[in-house]
Amino acid sequence: MMSIFSIREIDESVTLAVNGLHTALSDQFWRFMSDKKVWIPFYLILITLLLYRLGWKKTVLAVFCTALTILACDQTAELFKYSVGRLRPCYNLDMVEGGLRILEGRGHLFGFFSAHAADSFGLAACLGGCMLMKDKGKGRGPFVATLFIWALLVSTSRIFLGKHFVGDVLTGALIGMTYGFIASRMAIFLSKRLAFFPEN
């Protein structure tokens, strides 16, 4: 059975390997993917698609549950970061000396787990699940696939920027999907039980 130390060493080695895969063009791409501000138009497009698919009442419910998911992800991430106290790769001397590339400012000291990964996968899981409020989610495949591909790219960007270990990202993704799944089930339950959300 692997010890915590061996798991950490594997995590560090894999992170360095992934972080080292780069070109000048890919560096720009990963910076772009990690920038939360550039995704505002994407969020507006998602809301527009939800309005078309679900109607305004269920869209409001879906957005509310997604906001709860992101809030839960952020608060849990903050709790873990200061409780676990694992340094980000960019603050880890062994990682830096091992060739870690840092593409932007280093941010806060601790990085376990990745809030970017939790938020993006939480959003994907919640909105993907909320599509079930209409016709049992029939035809939702491309929408859900797009969300999860986007979440994967956003999460992976944190490794290439030198902000997070692979383990930080995987843990964040798992927690985000868990919260997103729970929130989407809550949305579906409310849409069926409350008269305010009649069946179409």
mmCIF file of N, CA and C in Angstrom, residues 39-166:
data_model
loop_
_atom_site.group_PDB
_atom_site.id
_atom_site.type_symbol
_atom_site.label_atom_id
_atom_site.label_comp_id
_atom_site.label_asym_id
_atom_site.label_seq_id
_atom_site.Cartn_x
_atom_site.Cartn_y
_atom_site.Cartn_z
ATOM 1 N N TRP A 39 -14.627 34.688 -19.476
ATOM 2 C CA TRP A 39 -15.726 33.732 -19.620
ATOM 3 C C TRP A 39 -17.101 34.342 -19.372
ATOM 4 N N ILE A 40 -17.173 35.636 -19.115
ATOM 5 C CA ILE A 40 -18.473 36.269 -18.908
ATOM 6 C C ILE A 40 -19.384 36.099 -20.125
ATOM 7 N N PRO A 41 -18.916 36.312 -21.361
ATOM 8 C CA PRO A 41 -19.790 36.054 -22.521
ATOM 9 C C PRO A 41 -20.257 34.602 -22.603
ATOM 10 N N PHE A 42 -19.378 33.667 -22.220
ATOM 11 C CA PHE A 42 -19.743 32.250 -22.220
ATOM 12 C C PHE A 42 -20.892 31.993 -21.257
ATOM 13 N N TYR A 43 -20.842 32.614 -20.073
ATOM 14 C CA TYR A 43 -21.908 32.444 -19.096
ATOM 15 C C TYR A 43 -23.225 33.021 -19.614
ATOM 16 N N LEU A 44 -23.149 34.139 -20.302
ATOM 17 C CA LEU A 44 -24.360 34.746 -20.869
ATOM 18 C C LEU A 44 -24.962 33.850 -21.949
ATOM 19 N N ILE A 45 -24.104 33.206 -22.723
ATOM 20 C CA ILE A 45 -24.601 32.268 -23.733
ATOM 21 C C ILE A 45 -25.284 31.073 -23.060
ATOM 22 N N LEU A 46 -24.694 30.582 -21.979
ATOM 23 C CA LEU A 46 -25.306 29.469 -21.246
ATOM 24 C C LEU A 46 -26.689 29.841 -20.730
ATOM 25 N N ILE A 47 -26.807 31.038 -20.173
ATOM 26 C CA ILE A 47 -28.104 31.482 -19.661
ATOM 27 C C ILE A 47 -29.117 31.593 -20.789
ATOM 28 N N THR A 48 -28.679 32.088 -21.940
ATOM 29 C CA THR A 48 -29.569 32.193 -23.099
ATOM 30 C C THR A 48 -30.058 30.821 -23.534
ATOM 31 N N LEU A 49 -29.161 29.845 -23.570
ATOM 32 C CA LEU A 49 -29.545 28.482 -23.937
ATOM 33 C C LEU A 49 -30.504 27.883 -22.918
ATOM 34 N N LEU A 50 -30.267 28.158 -21.644
ATOM 35 C CA LEU A 50 -31.169 27.662 -20.600
ATOM 36 C C LEU A 50 -32.552 28.282 -20.740
ATOM 37 N N LEU A 51 -32.598 29.575 -21.024
ATOM 38 C CA LEU A 51 -33.889 30.243 -21.217
ATOM 39 C C LEU A 51 -34.660 29.615 -22.361
ATOM 40 N N TYR A 52 -33.970 29.324 -23.439
ATOM 41 C CA TYR A 52 -34.600 28.702 -24.610
ATOM 42 C C TYR A 52 -35.101 27.303 -24.273
ATOM 43 N N ARG A 53 -34.316 26.583 -23.492
ATOM 44 C CA ARG A 53 -34.629 25.186 -23.198
ATOM 45 C C ARG A 53 -35.641 25.033 -22.053
ATOM 46 N N LEU A 54 -35.451 25.802 -20.987
ATOM 47 C CA LEU A 54 -36.208 25.573 -19.762
ATOM 48 C C LEU A 54 -37.297 26.610 -19.487
ATOM 49 N N GLY A 55 -37.208 27.776 -20.107
ATOM 50 C CA GLY A 55 -38.105 28.863 -19.713
ATOM 51 C C GLY A 55 -37.480 29.652 -18.570
ATOM 52 N N TRP A 56 -38.012 30.852 -18.330
ATOM 53 C CA TRP A 56 -37.327 31.739 -17.384
ATOM 54 C C TRP A 56 -37.394 31.268 -15.939
ATOM 55 N N LYS A 57 -38.504 30.648 -15.531
ATOM 56 C CA LYS A 57 -38.632 30.227 -14.136
ATOM 57 C C LYS A 57 -37.614 29.145 -13.773
ATOM 58 N N LYS A 58 -37.528 28.130 -14.603
ATOM 59 C CA LYS A 58 -36.581 27.050 -14.324
ATOM 60 C C LYS A 58 -35.140 27.505 -14.550
ATOM 61 N N THR A 59 -34.948 28.461 -15.430
ATOM 62 C CA THR A 59 -33.605 29.014 -15.612
ATOM 63 C C THR A 59 -33.155 29.747 -14.352
ATOM 64 N N VAL A 60 -34.054 30.524 -13.753
ATOM 65 C CA VAL A 60 -33.735 31.204 -12.496
ATOM 66 C C VAL A 60 -33.364 30.179 -11.429
ATOM 67 N N LEU A 61 -34.117 29.102 -11.362
ATOM 68 C CA LEU A 61 -33.833 28.041 -10.388
ATOM 69 C C LEU A 61 -32.476 27.399 -10.664
ATOM 70 N N ALA A 62 -32.188 27.134 -11.940
ATOM 71 C CA ALA A 62 -30.911 26.523 -12.303
ATOM 72 C C ALA A 62 -29.737 27.436 -11.964
ATOM 73 N N VAL A 63 -29.879 28.720 -12.261
ATOM 74 C CA VAL A 63 -28.808 29.676 -11.972
ATOM 75 C C VAL A 63 -28.613 29.818 -10.464
ATOM 76 N N PHE A 64 -29.714 29.837 -9.724
ATOM 77 C CA PHE A 64 -29.621 29.936 -8.260
ATOM 78 C C PHE A 64 -28.878 28.733 -7.681
ATOM 79 N N CYS A 65 -29.221 27.536 -8.140
ATOM 80 C CA CYS A 65 -28.568 26.332 -7.623
ATOM 81 C C CYS A 65 -27.106 26.269 -8.043
ATOM 82 N N THR A 66 -26.799 26.786 -9.232
ATOM 83 C CA THR A 66 -25.398 26.840 -9.667
ATOM 84 C C THR A 66 -24.610 27.816 -8.801
ATOM 85 N N ALA A 67 -25.230 28.951 -8.476
ATOM 86 C CA ALA A 67 -24.567 29.927 -7.597
ATOM 87 C C ALA A 67 -24.297 29.313 -6.228
ATOM 88 N N LEU A 68 -25.243 28.532 -5.707
ATOM 89 C CA LEU A 68 -25.031 27.841 -4.430
ATOM 90 C C LEU A 68 -23.874 26.853 -4.536
ATOM 91 N N THR A 69 -23.800 26.162 -5.673
ATOM 92 C CA THR A 69 -22.715 25.205 -5.894
ATOM 93 C C THR A 69 -21.360 25.894 -5.846
ATOM 94 N N ILE A 70 -21.243 27.007 -6.560
ATOM 95 C CA ILE A 70 -19.972 27.727 -6.613
ATOM 96 C C ILE A 70 -19.611 28.303 -5.244
ATOM 97 N N LEU A 71 -20.613 28.809 -4.534
ATOM 98 C CA LEU A 71 -20.377 29.317 -3.181
ATOM 99 C C LEU A 71 -19.853 28.207 -2.276
ATOM 100 N N ALA A 72 -20.486 27.037 -2.345
ATOM 101 C CA ALA A 72 -20.052 25.899 -1.526
ATOM 102 C C ALA A 72 -18.636 25.466 -1.903
ATOM 103 N N CYS A 73 -18.347 25.450 -3.212
ATOM 104 C CA CYS A 73 -17.003 25.075 -3.669
ATOM 105 C C CYS A 73 -15.950 26.047 -3.147
ATOM 106 N N ASP A 74 -16.231 27.336 -3.271
ATOM 107 C CA ASP A 74 -15.263 28.349 -2.842
ATOM 108 C C ASP A 74 -15.006 28.290 -1.338
ATOM 109 N N GLN A 75 -16.079 28.162 -0.563
ATOM 110 C CA GLN A 75 -15.920 28.134 0.887
ATOM 111 C C GLN A 75 -15.191 26.871 1.343
ATOM 112 N N THR A 76 -15.507 25.744 0.711
ATOM 113 C CA THR A 76 -14.829 24.501 1.059
ATOM 114 C C THR A 76 -13.355 24.565 0.678
ATOM 115 N N ALA A 77 -13.064 25.159 -0.476
ATOM 116 C CA ALA A 77 -11.674 25.302 -0.912
ATOM 117 C C ALA A 77 -10.879 26.151 0.069
ATOM 118 N N GLU A 78 -11.466 27.249 0.523
ATOM 119 C CA GLU A 78 -10.772 28.098 1.487
ATOM 120 C C GLU A 78 -10.501 27.344 2.791
ATOM 121 N N LEU A 79 -11.489 26.581 3.241
ATOM 122 C CA LEU A 79 -11.336 25.798 4.463
ATOM 123 C C LEU A 79 -10.195 24.793 4.331
ATOM 124 N N PHE A 80 -10.164 24.079 3.201
ATOM 125 C CA PHE A 80 -9.133 23.077 2.981
ATOM 126 C C PHE A 80 -7.749 23.715 2.852
ATOM 127 N N LYS A 81 -7.667 24.822 2.104
ATOM 128 C CA LYS A 81 -6.357 25.433 1.855
ATOM 129 C C LYS A 81 -5.651 25.796 3.156
ATOM 130 N N TYR A 82 -6.387 26.361 4.084
ATOM 131 C CA TYR A 82 -5.758 26.802 5.327
ATOM 132 C C TYR A 82 -5.718 25.706 6.386
ATOM 133 N N SER A 83 -6.512 24.656 6.215
ATOM 134 C CA SER A 83 -6.457 23.526 7.140
ATOM 135 C C SER A 83 -5.347 22.552 6.753
ATOM 136 N N VAL A 84 -5.245 22.252 5.452
ATOM 137 C CA VAL A 84 -4.234 21.307 4.965
ATOM 138 C C VAL A 84 -2.867 21.985 4.884
ATOM 139 N N GLY A 85 -2.857 23.237 4.390
ATOM 140 C CA GLY A 85 -1.610 24.003 4.347
ATOM 141 C C GLY A 85 -0.586 23.489 3.349
ATOM 142 N N ARG A 86 -1.032 22.948 2.227
ATOM 143 C CA ARG A 86 -0.096 22.474 1.203
ATOM 144 C C ARG A 86 0.284 23.634 0.286
ATOM 145 N N LEU A 87 1.574 23.885 0.161
ATOM 146 C CA LEU A 87 2.043 24.978 -0.676
ATOM 147 C C LEU A 87 1.685 24.744 -2.141
ATOM 148 N N ARG A 88 1.365 25.828 -2.839
ATOM 149 C CA ARG A 88 1.222 25.737 -4.289
ATOM 150 C C ARG A 88 2.565 25.305 -4.886
ATOM 151 N N PRO A 89 2.556 24.683 -6.067
ATOM 152 C CA PRO A 89 3.822 24.302 -6.710
ATOM 153 C C PRO A 89 4.777 25.479 -6.885
ATOM 154 N N CYS A 90 4.221 26.654 -7.195
ATOM 155 C CA CYS A 90 5.072 27.821 -7.447
ATOM 156 C C CYS A 90 5.752 28.338 -6.182
ATOM 157 N N TYR A 91 5.315 27.874 -5.007
ATOM 158 C CA TYR A 91 5.984 28.227 -3.749
ATOM 159 C C TYR A 91 6.839 27.082 -3.214
ATOM 160 N N ASN A 92 6.797 25.945 -3.884
ATOM 161 C CA ASN A 92 7.529 24.760 -3.458
ATOM 162 C C ASN A 92 8.930 24.790 -4.085
ATOM 163 N N LEU A 93 9.943 24.919 -3.261
ATOM 164 C CA LEU A 93 11.308 25.076 -3.758
ATOM 165 C C LEU A 93 11.746 23.881 -4.603
ATOM 166 N N ASP A 94 11.370 22.673 -4.194
ATOM 167 C CA ASP A 94 11.742 21.483 -4.963
ATOM 168 C C ASP A 94 11.126 21.512 -6.360
ATOM 169 N N MET A 95 9.885 21.978 -6.449
ATOM 170 C CA MET A 95 9.215 22.060 -7.744
ATOM 171 C C MET A 95 9.865 23.118 -8.633
ATOM 172 N N VAL A 96 10.166 24.255 -8.055
ATOM 173 C CA VAL A 96 10.787 25.340 -8.822
ATOM 174 C C VAL A 96 12.166 24.918 -9.316
ATOM 175 N N GLU A 97 12.947 24.307 -8.432
ATOM 176 C CA GLU A 97 14.277 23.830 -8.827
ATOM 177 C C GLU A 97 14.194 22.669 -9.818
ATOM 178 N N GLY A 98 13.060 21.967 -9.799
ATOM 179 C CA GLY A 98 12.859 20.857 -10.727
ATOM 180 C C GLY A 98 12.427 21.298 -12.113
ATOM 181 N N GLY A 99 12.273 22.604 -12.310
ATOM 182 C CA GLY A 99 11.945 23.123 -13.644
ATOM 183 C C GLY A 99 10.515 23.591 -13.814
ATOM 184 N N LEU A 100 9.773 23.765 -12.736
ATOM 185 C CA LEU A 100 8.390 24.234 -12.836
ATOM 186 C C LEU A 100 8.337 25.585 -13.549
ATOM 187 N N ARG A 101 7.442 25.696 -14.506
ATOM 188 C CA ARG A 101 7.234 26.942 -15.220
ATOM 189 C C ARG A 101 6.079 27.701 -14.582
ATOM 190 N N ILE A 102 6.277 28.977 -14.292
ATOM 191 C CA ILE A 102 5.253 29.816 -13.658
ATOM 192 C C ILE A 102 4.890 30.909 -14.647
ATOM 193 N N LEU A 103 3.651 30.874 -15.139
ATOM 194 C CA LEU A 103 3.261 31.755 -16.242
ATOM 195 C C LEU A 103 2.609 33.053 -15.809
ATOM 196 N N GLU A 104 2.281 33.179 -14.531
ATOM 197 C CA GLU A 104 1.699 34.426 -14.043
ATOM 198 C C GLU A 104 1.945 34.530 -12.541
ATOM 199 N N GLY A 105 1.389 35.558 -11.906
ATOM 200 C CA GLY A 105 1.564 35.747 -10.469
ATOM 201 C C GLY A 105 1.209 34.505 -9.683
ATOM 202 N N ARG A 106 1.890 34.318 -8.570
ATOM 203 C CA ARG A 106 1.773 33.061 -7.834
ATOM 204 C C ARG A 106 0.515 32.936 -6.985
ATOM 205 N N GLY A 107 -0.128 34.047 -6.639
ATOM 206 C CA GLY A 107 -1.367 33.966 -5.866
ATOM 207 C C GLY A 107 -1.126 33.648 -4.399
ATOM 208 N N HIS A 108 -2.172 33.145 -3.736
ATOM 209 C CA HIS A 108 -2.075 32.814 -2.321
ATOM 210 C C HIS A 108 -1.098 31.666 -2.082
ATOM 211 N N LEU A 109 -0.664 31.548 -0.850
ATOM 212 C CA LEU A 109 0.397 30.605 -0.496
ATOM 213 C C LEU A 109 -0.021 29.150 -0.676
ATOM 214 N N PHE A 110 -1.235 28.810 -0.244
ATOM 215 C CA PHE A 110 -1.669 27.409 -0.231
ATOM 216 C C PHE A 110 -2.600 27.115 -1.405
ATOM 217 N N GLY A 111 -2.587 25.843 -1.861
ATOM 218 C CA GLY A 111 -3.339 25.533 -3.073
ATOM 219 C C GLY A 111 -4.177 24.277 -3.062
ATOM 220 N N PHE A 112 -4.278 23.585 -1.924
ATOM 221 C CA PHE A 112 -5.099 22.356 -1.919
ATOM 222 C C PHE A 112 -6.475 22.638 -1.314
ATOM 223 N N PHE A 113 -7.502 22.550 -2.147
ATOM 224 C CA PHE A 113 -7.560 22.079 -3.523
ATOM 225 C C PHE A 113 -7.878 23.229 -4.474
ATOM 226 N N SER A 114 -7.928 22.971 -5.766
ATOM 227 C CA SER A 114 -8.145 24.019 -6.755
ATOM 228 C C SER A 114 -9.595 24.487 -6.794
ATOM 229 N N ALA A 115 -9.818 25.758 -6.446
ATOM 230 C CA ALA A 115 -11.162 26.321 -6.522
ATOM 231 C C ALA A 115 -11.605 26.477 -7.973
ATOM 232 N N HIS A 116 -10.658 26.761 -8.879
ATOM 233 C CA HIS A 116 -10.995 26.843 -10.302
ATOM 234 C C HIS A 116 -11.599 25.517 -10.778
ATOM 235 N N ALA A 117 -10.960 24.408 -10.408
ATOM 236 C CA ALA A 117 -11.457 23.096 -10.821
ATOM 237 C C ALA A 117 -12.806 22.799 -10.193
ATOM 238 N N ALA A 118 -12.945 23.095 -8.904
ATOM 239 C CA ALA A 118 -14.208 22.836 -8.219
ATOM 240 C C ALA A 118 -15.340 23.672 -8.819
ATOM 241 N N ASP A 119 -15.085 24.959 -9.046
ATOM 242 C CA ASP A 119 -16.115 25.841 -9.585
ATOM 243 C C ASP A 119 -16.550 25.412 -10.982
ATOM 244 N N SER A 120 -15.576 25.126 -11.849
ATOM 245 C CA SER A 120 -15.916 24.802 -13.233
ATOM 246 C C SER A 120 -16.632 23.453 -13.344
ATOM 247 N N PHE A 121 -16.147 22.441 -12.630
ATOM 248 C CA PHE A 121 -16.827 21.149 -12.681
ATOM 249 C C PHE A 121 -18.150 21.187 -11.916
ATOM 250 N N GLY A 122 -18.222 22.010 -10.864
ATOM 251 C CA GLY A 122 -19.489 22.178 -10.159
ATOM 252 C C GLY A 122 -20.534 22.803 -11.062
ATOM 253 N N LEU A 123 -20.140 23.841 -11.796
ATOM 254 C CA LEU A 123 -21.055 24.482 -12.749
ATOM 255 C C LEU A 123 -21.507 23.488 -13.814
ATOM 256 N N ALA A 124 -20.559 22.732 -14.369
ATOM 257 C CA ALA A 124 -20.898 21.769 -15.420
ATOM 258 C C ALA A 124 -21.872 20.700 -14.911
ATOM 259 N N ALA A 125 -21.606 20.175 -13.726
ATOM 260 C CA ALA A 125 -22.469 19.127 -13.173
ATOM 261 C C ALA A 125 -23.848 19.665 -12.827
ATOM 262 N N CYS A 126 -23.900 20.875 -12.275
ATOM 263 C CA CYS A 126 -25.183 21.431 -11.867
ATOM 264 C C CYS A 126 -26.045 21.790 -13.073
ATOM 265 N N LEU A 127 -25.480 22.552 -14.017
ATOM 266 C CA LEU A 127 -26.269 22.940 -15.187
ATOM 267 C C LEU A 127 -26.612 21.739 -16.055
ATOM 268 N N GLY A 128 -25.670 20.799 -16.166
ATOM 269 C CA GLY A 128 -25.959 19.587 -16.918
ATOM 270 C C GLY A 128 -27.112 18.814 -16.301
ATOM 271 N N GLY A 129 -27.115 18.704 -14.978
ATOM 272 C CA GLY A 129 -28.202 18.025 -14.286
ATOM 273 C C GLY A 129 -29.514 18.777 -14.370
ATOM 274 N N CYS A 130 -29.444 20.105 -14.331
ATOM 275 C CA CYS A 130 -30.663 20.919 -14.393
ATOM 276 C C CYS A 130 -31.392 20.774 -15.725
ATOM 277 N N MET A 131 -30.683 20.348 -16.761
ATOM 278 C CA MET A 131 -31.340 20.126 -18.052
ATOM 279 C C MET A 131 -32.385 19.023 -17.963
ATOM 280 N N LEU A 132 -32.299 18.184 -16.929
ATOM 281 C CA LEU A 132 -33.282 17.119 -16.741
ATOM 282 C C LEU A 132 -34.642 17.663 -16.322
ATOM 283 N N MET A 133 -34.720 18.945 -15.978
ATOM 284 C CA MET A 133 -36.013 19.535 -15.623
ATOM 285 C C MET A 133 -36.945 19.625 -16.830
ATOM 286 N N LYS A 134 -36.427 19.428 -18.022
ATOM 287 C CA LYS A 134 -37.209 19.512 -19.245
ATOM 288 C C LYS A 134 -37.094 18.217 -20.028
ATOM 289 N N ASP A 135 -38.220 17.525 -20.230
ATOM 290 C CA ASP A 135 -38.281 16.329 -21.076
ATOM 291 C C ASP A 135 -37.219 15.293 -20.718
ATOM 292 N N LYS A 136 -36.958 15.145 -19.417
ATOM 293 C CA LYS A 136 -35.981 14.168 -18.919
ATOM 294 C C LYS A 136 -34.602 14.351 -19.558
ATOM 295 N N GLY A 137 -34.304 15.584 -19.944
ATOM 296 C CA GLY A 137 -32.972 15.882 -20.467
ATOM 297 C C GLY A 137 -32.732 15.428 -21.889
ATOM 298 N N LYS A 138 -33.788 15.103 -22.634
ATOM 299 C CA LYS A 138 -33.635 14.616 -23.997
ATOM 300 C C LYS A 138 -32.882 15.651 -24.853
ATOM 301 N N GLY A 139 -31.869 15.200 -25.578
ATOM 302 C CA GLY A 139 -31.111 16.072 -26.463
ATOM 303 C C GLY A 139 -30.103 16.966 -25.762
ATOM 304 N N ARG A 140 -29.776 16.673 -24.500
ATOM 305 C CA ARG A 140 -28.870 17.546 -23.749
ATOM 306 C C ARG A 140 -27.396 17.176 -23.926
ATOM 307 N N GLY A 141 -27.110 16.097 -24.653
ATOM 308 C CA GLY A 141 -25.750 15.594 -24.773
ATOM 309 C C GLY A 141 -24.712 16.619 -25.196
ATOM 310 N N PRO A 142 -24.901 17.329 -26.317
ATOM 311 C CA PRO A 142 -23.887 18.311 -26.746
ATOM 312 C C PRO A 142 -23.676 19.425 -25.725
ATOM 313 N N PHE A 143 -24.754 19.863 -25.084
ATOM 314 C CA PHE A 143 -24.657 20.923 -24.072
ATOM 315 C C PHE A 143 -23.797 20.457 -22.898
ATOM 316 N N VAL A 144 -24.076 19.265 -22.395
ATOM 317 C CA VAL A 144 -23.345 18.729 -21.243
ATOM 318 C C VAL A 144 -21.890 18.446 -21.611
ATOM 319 N N ALA A 145 -21.669 17.887 -22.809
ATOM 320 C CA ALA A 145 -20.303 17.599 -23.251
ATOM 321 C C ALA A 145 -19.482 18.877 -23.339
ATOM 322 N N THR A 146 -20.077 19.948 -23.872
ATOM 323 C CA THR A 146 -19.382 21.229 -23.973
ATOM 324 C C THR A 146 -19.002 21.752 -22.596
ATOM 325 N N LEU A 147 -19.923 21.650 -21.646
ATOM 326 C CA LEU A 147 -19.651 22.117 -20.291
ATOM 327 C C LEU A 147 -18.476 21.379 -19.661
ATOM 328 N N PHE A 148 -18.439 20.068 -19.813
ATOM 329 C CA PHE A 148 -17.384 19.295 -19.171
ATOM 330 C C PHE A 148 -16.038 19.443 -19.884
ATOM 331 N N ILE A 149 -16.044 19.626 -21.197
ATOM 332 C CA ILE A 149 -14.792 19.907 -21.908
ATOM 333 C C ILE A 149 -14.238 21.252 -21.450
ATOM 334 N N TRP A 150 -15.121 22.247 -21.331
ATOM 335 C CA TRP A 150 -14.717 23.566 -20.839
ATOM 336 C C TRP A 150 -14.138 23.453 -19.426
ATOM 337 N N ALA A 151 -14.823 22.719 -18.558
ATOM 338 C CA ALA A 151 -14.353 22.558 -17.171
ATOM 339 C C ALA A 151 -12.988 21.876 -17.135
ATOM 340 N N LEU A 152 -12.786 20.878 -17.990
ATOM 341 C CA LEU A 152 -11.508 20.172 -18.037
ATOM 342 C C LEU A 152 -10.377 21.112 -18.467
ATOM 343 N N LEU A 153 -10.639 21.941 -19.462
ATOM 344 C CA LEU A 153 -9.608 22.872 -19.947
ATOM 345 C C LEU A 153 -9.284 23.937 -18.906
ATOM 346 N N VAL A 154 -10.317 24.485 -18.267
ATOM 347 C CA VAL A 154 -10.086 25.486 -17.226
ATOM 348 C C VAL A 154 -9.263 24.886 -16.092
ATOM 349 N N SER A 155 -9.615 23.691 -15.679
ATOM 350 C CA SER A 155 -8.918 23.039 -14.572
ATOM 351 C C SER A 155 -7.467 22.718 -14.926
ATOM 352 N N THR A 156 -7.267 22.178 -16.121
ATOM 353 C CA THR A 156 -5.925 21.818 -16.560
ATOM 354 C C THR A 156 -5.020 23.033 -16.662
ATOM 355 N N SER A 157 -5.598 24.180 -17.005
ATOM 356 C CA SER A 157 -4.793 25.400 -17.142
ATOM 357 C C SER A 157 -4.054 25.738 -15.855
ATOM 358 N N ARG A 158 -4.614 25.363 -14.726
ATOM 359 C CA ARG A 158 -3.988 25.687 -13.441
ATOM 360 C C ARG A 158 -2.674 24.926 -13.232
ATOM 361 N N ILE A 159 -2.572 23.759 -13.849
ATOM 362 C CA ILE A 159 -1.329 22.990 -13.774
ATOM 363 C C ILE A 159 -0.268 23.644 -14.658
ATOM 364 N N PHE A 160 -0.664 24.033 -15.865
ATOM 365 C CA PHE A 160 0.282 24.640 -16.794
ATOM 366 C C PHE A 160 0.771 26.002 -16.306
ATOM 367 N N LEU A 161 -0.047 26.700 -15.525
ATOM 368 C CA LEU A 161 0.367 27.997 -14.999
ATOM 369 C C LEU A 161 1.276 27.869 -13.781
ATOM 370 N N GLY A 162 1.396 26.657 -13.239
ATOM 371 C CA GLY A 162 2.222 26.439 -12.056
ATOM 372 C C GLY A 162 1.507 26.748 -10.756
ATOM 373 N N LYS A 163 0.172 26.862 -10.820
ATOM 374 C CA LYS A 163 -0.598 27.246 -9.637
ATOM 375 C C LYS A 163 -1.034 26.048 -8.792
ATOM 376 N N HIS A 164 -1.197 24.888 -9.432
ATOM 377 C CA HIS A 164 -1.733 23.730 -8.705
ATOM 378 C C HIS A 164 -1.065 22.437 -9.139
ATOM 379 N N PHE A 165 -1.023 21.493 -8.199
ATOM 380 C CA PHE A 165 -0.631 20.126 -8.498
ATOM 381 C C PHE A 165 -1.798 19.414 -9.183
ATOM 382 N N VAL A 166 -1.483 18.325 -9.870
ATOM 383 C CA VAL A 166 -2.527 17.500 -10.488
ATOM 384 C C VAL A 166 -3.521 17.038 -9.434
#
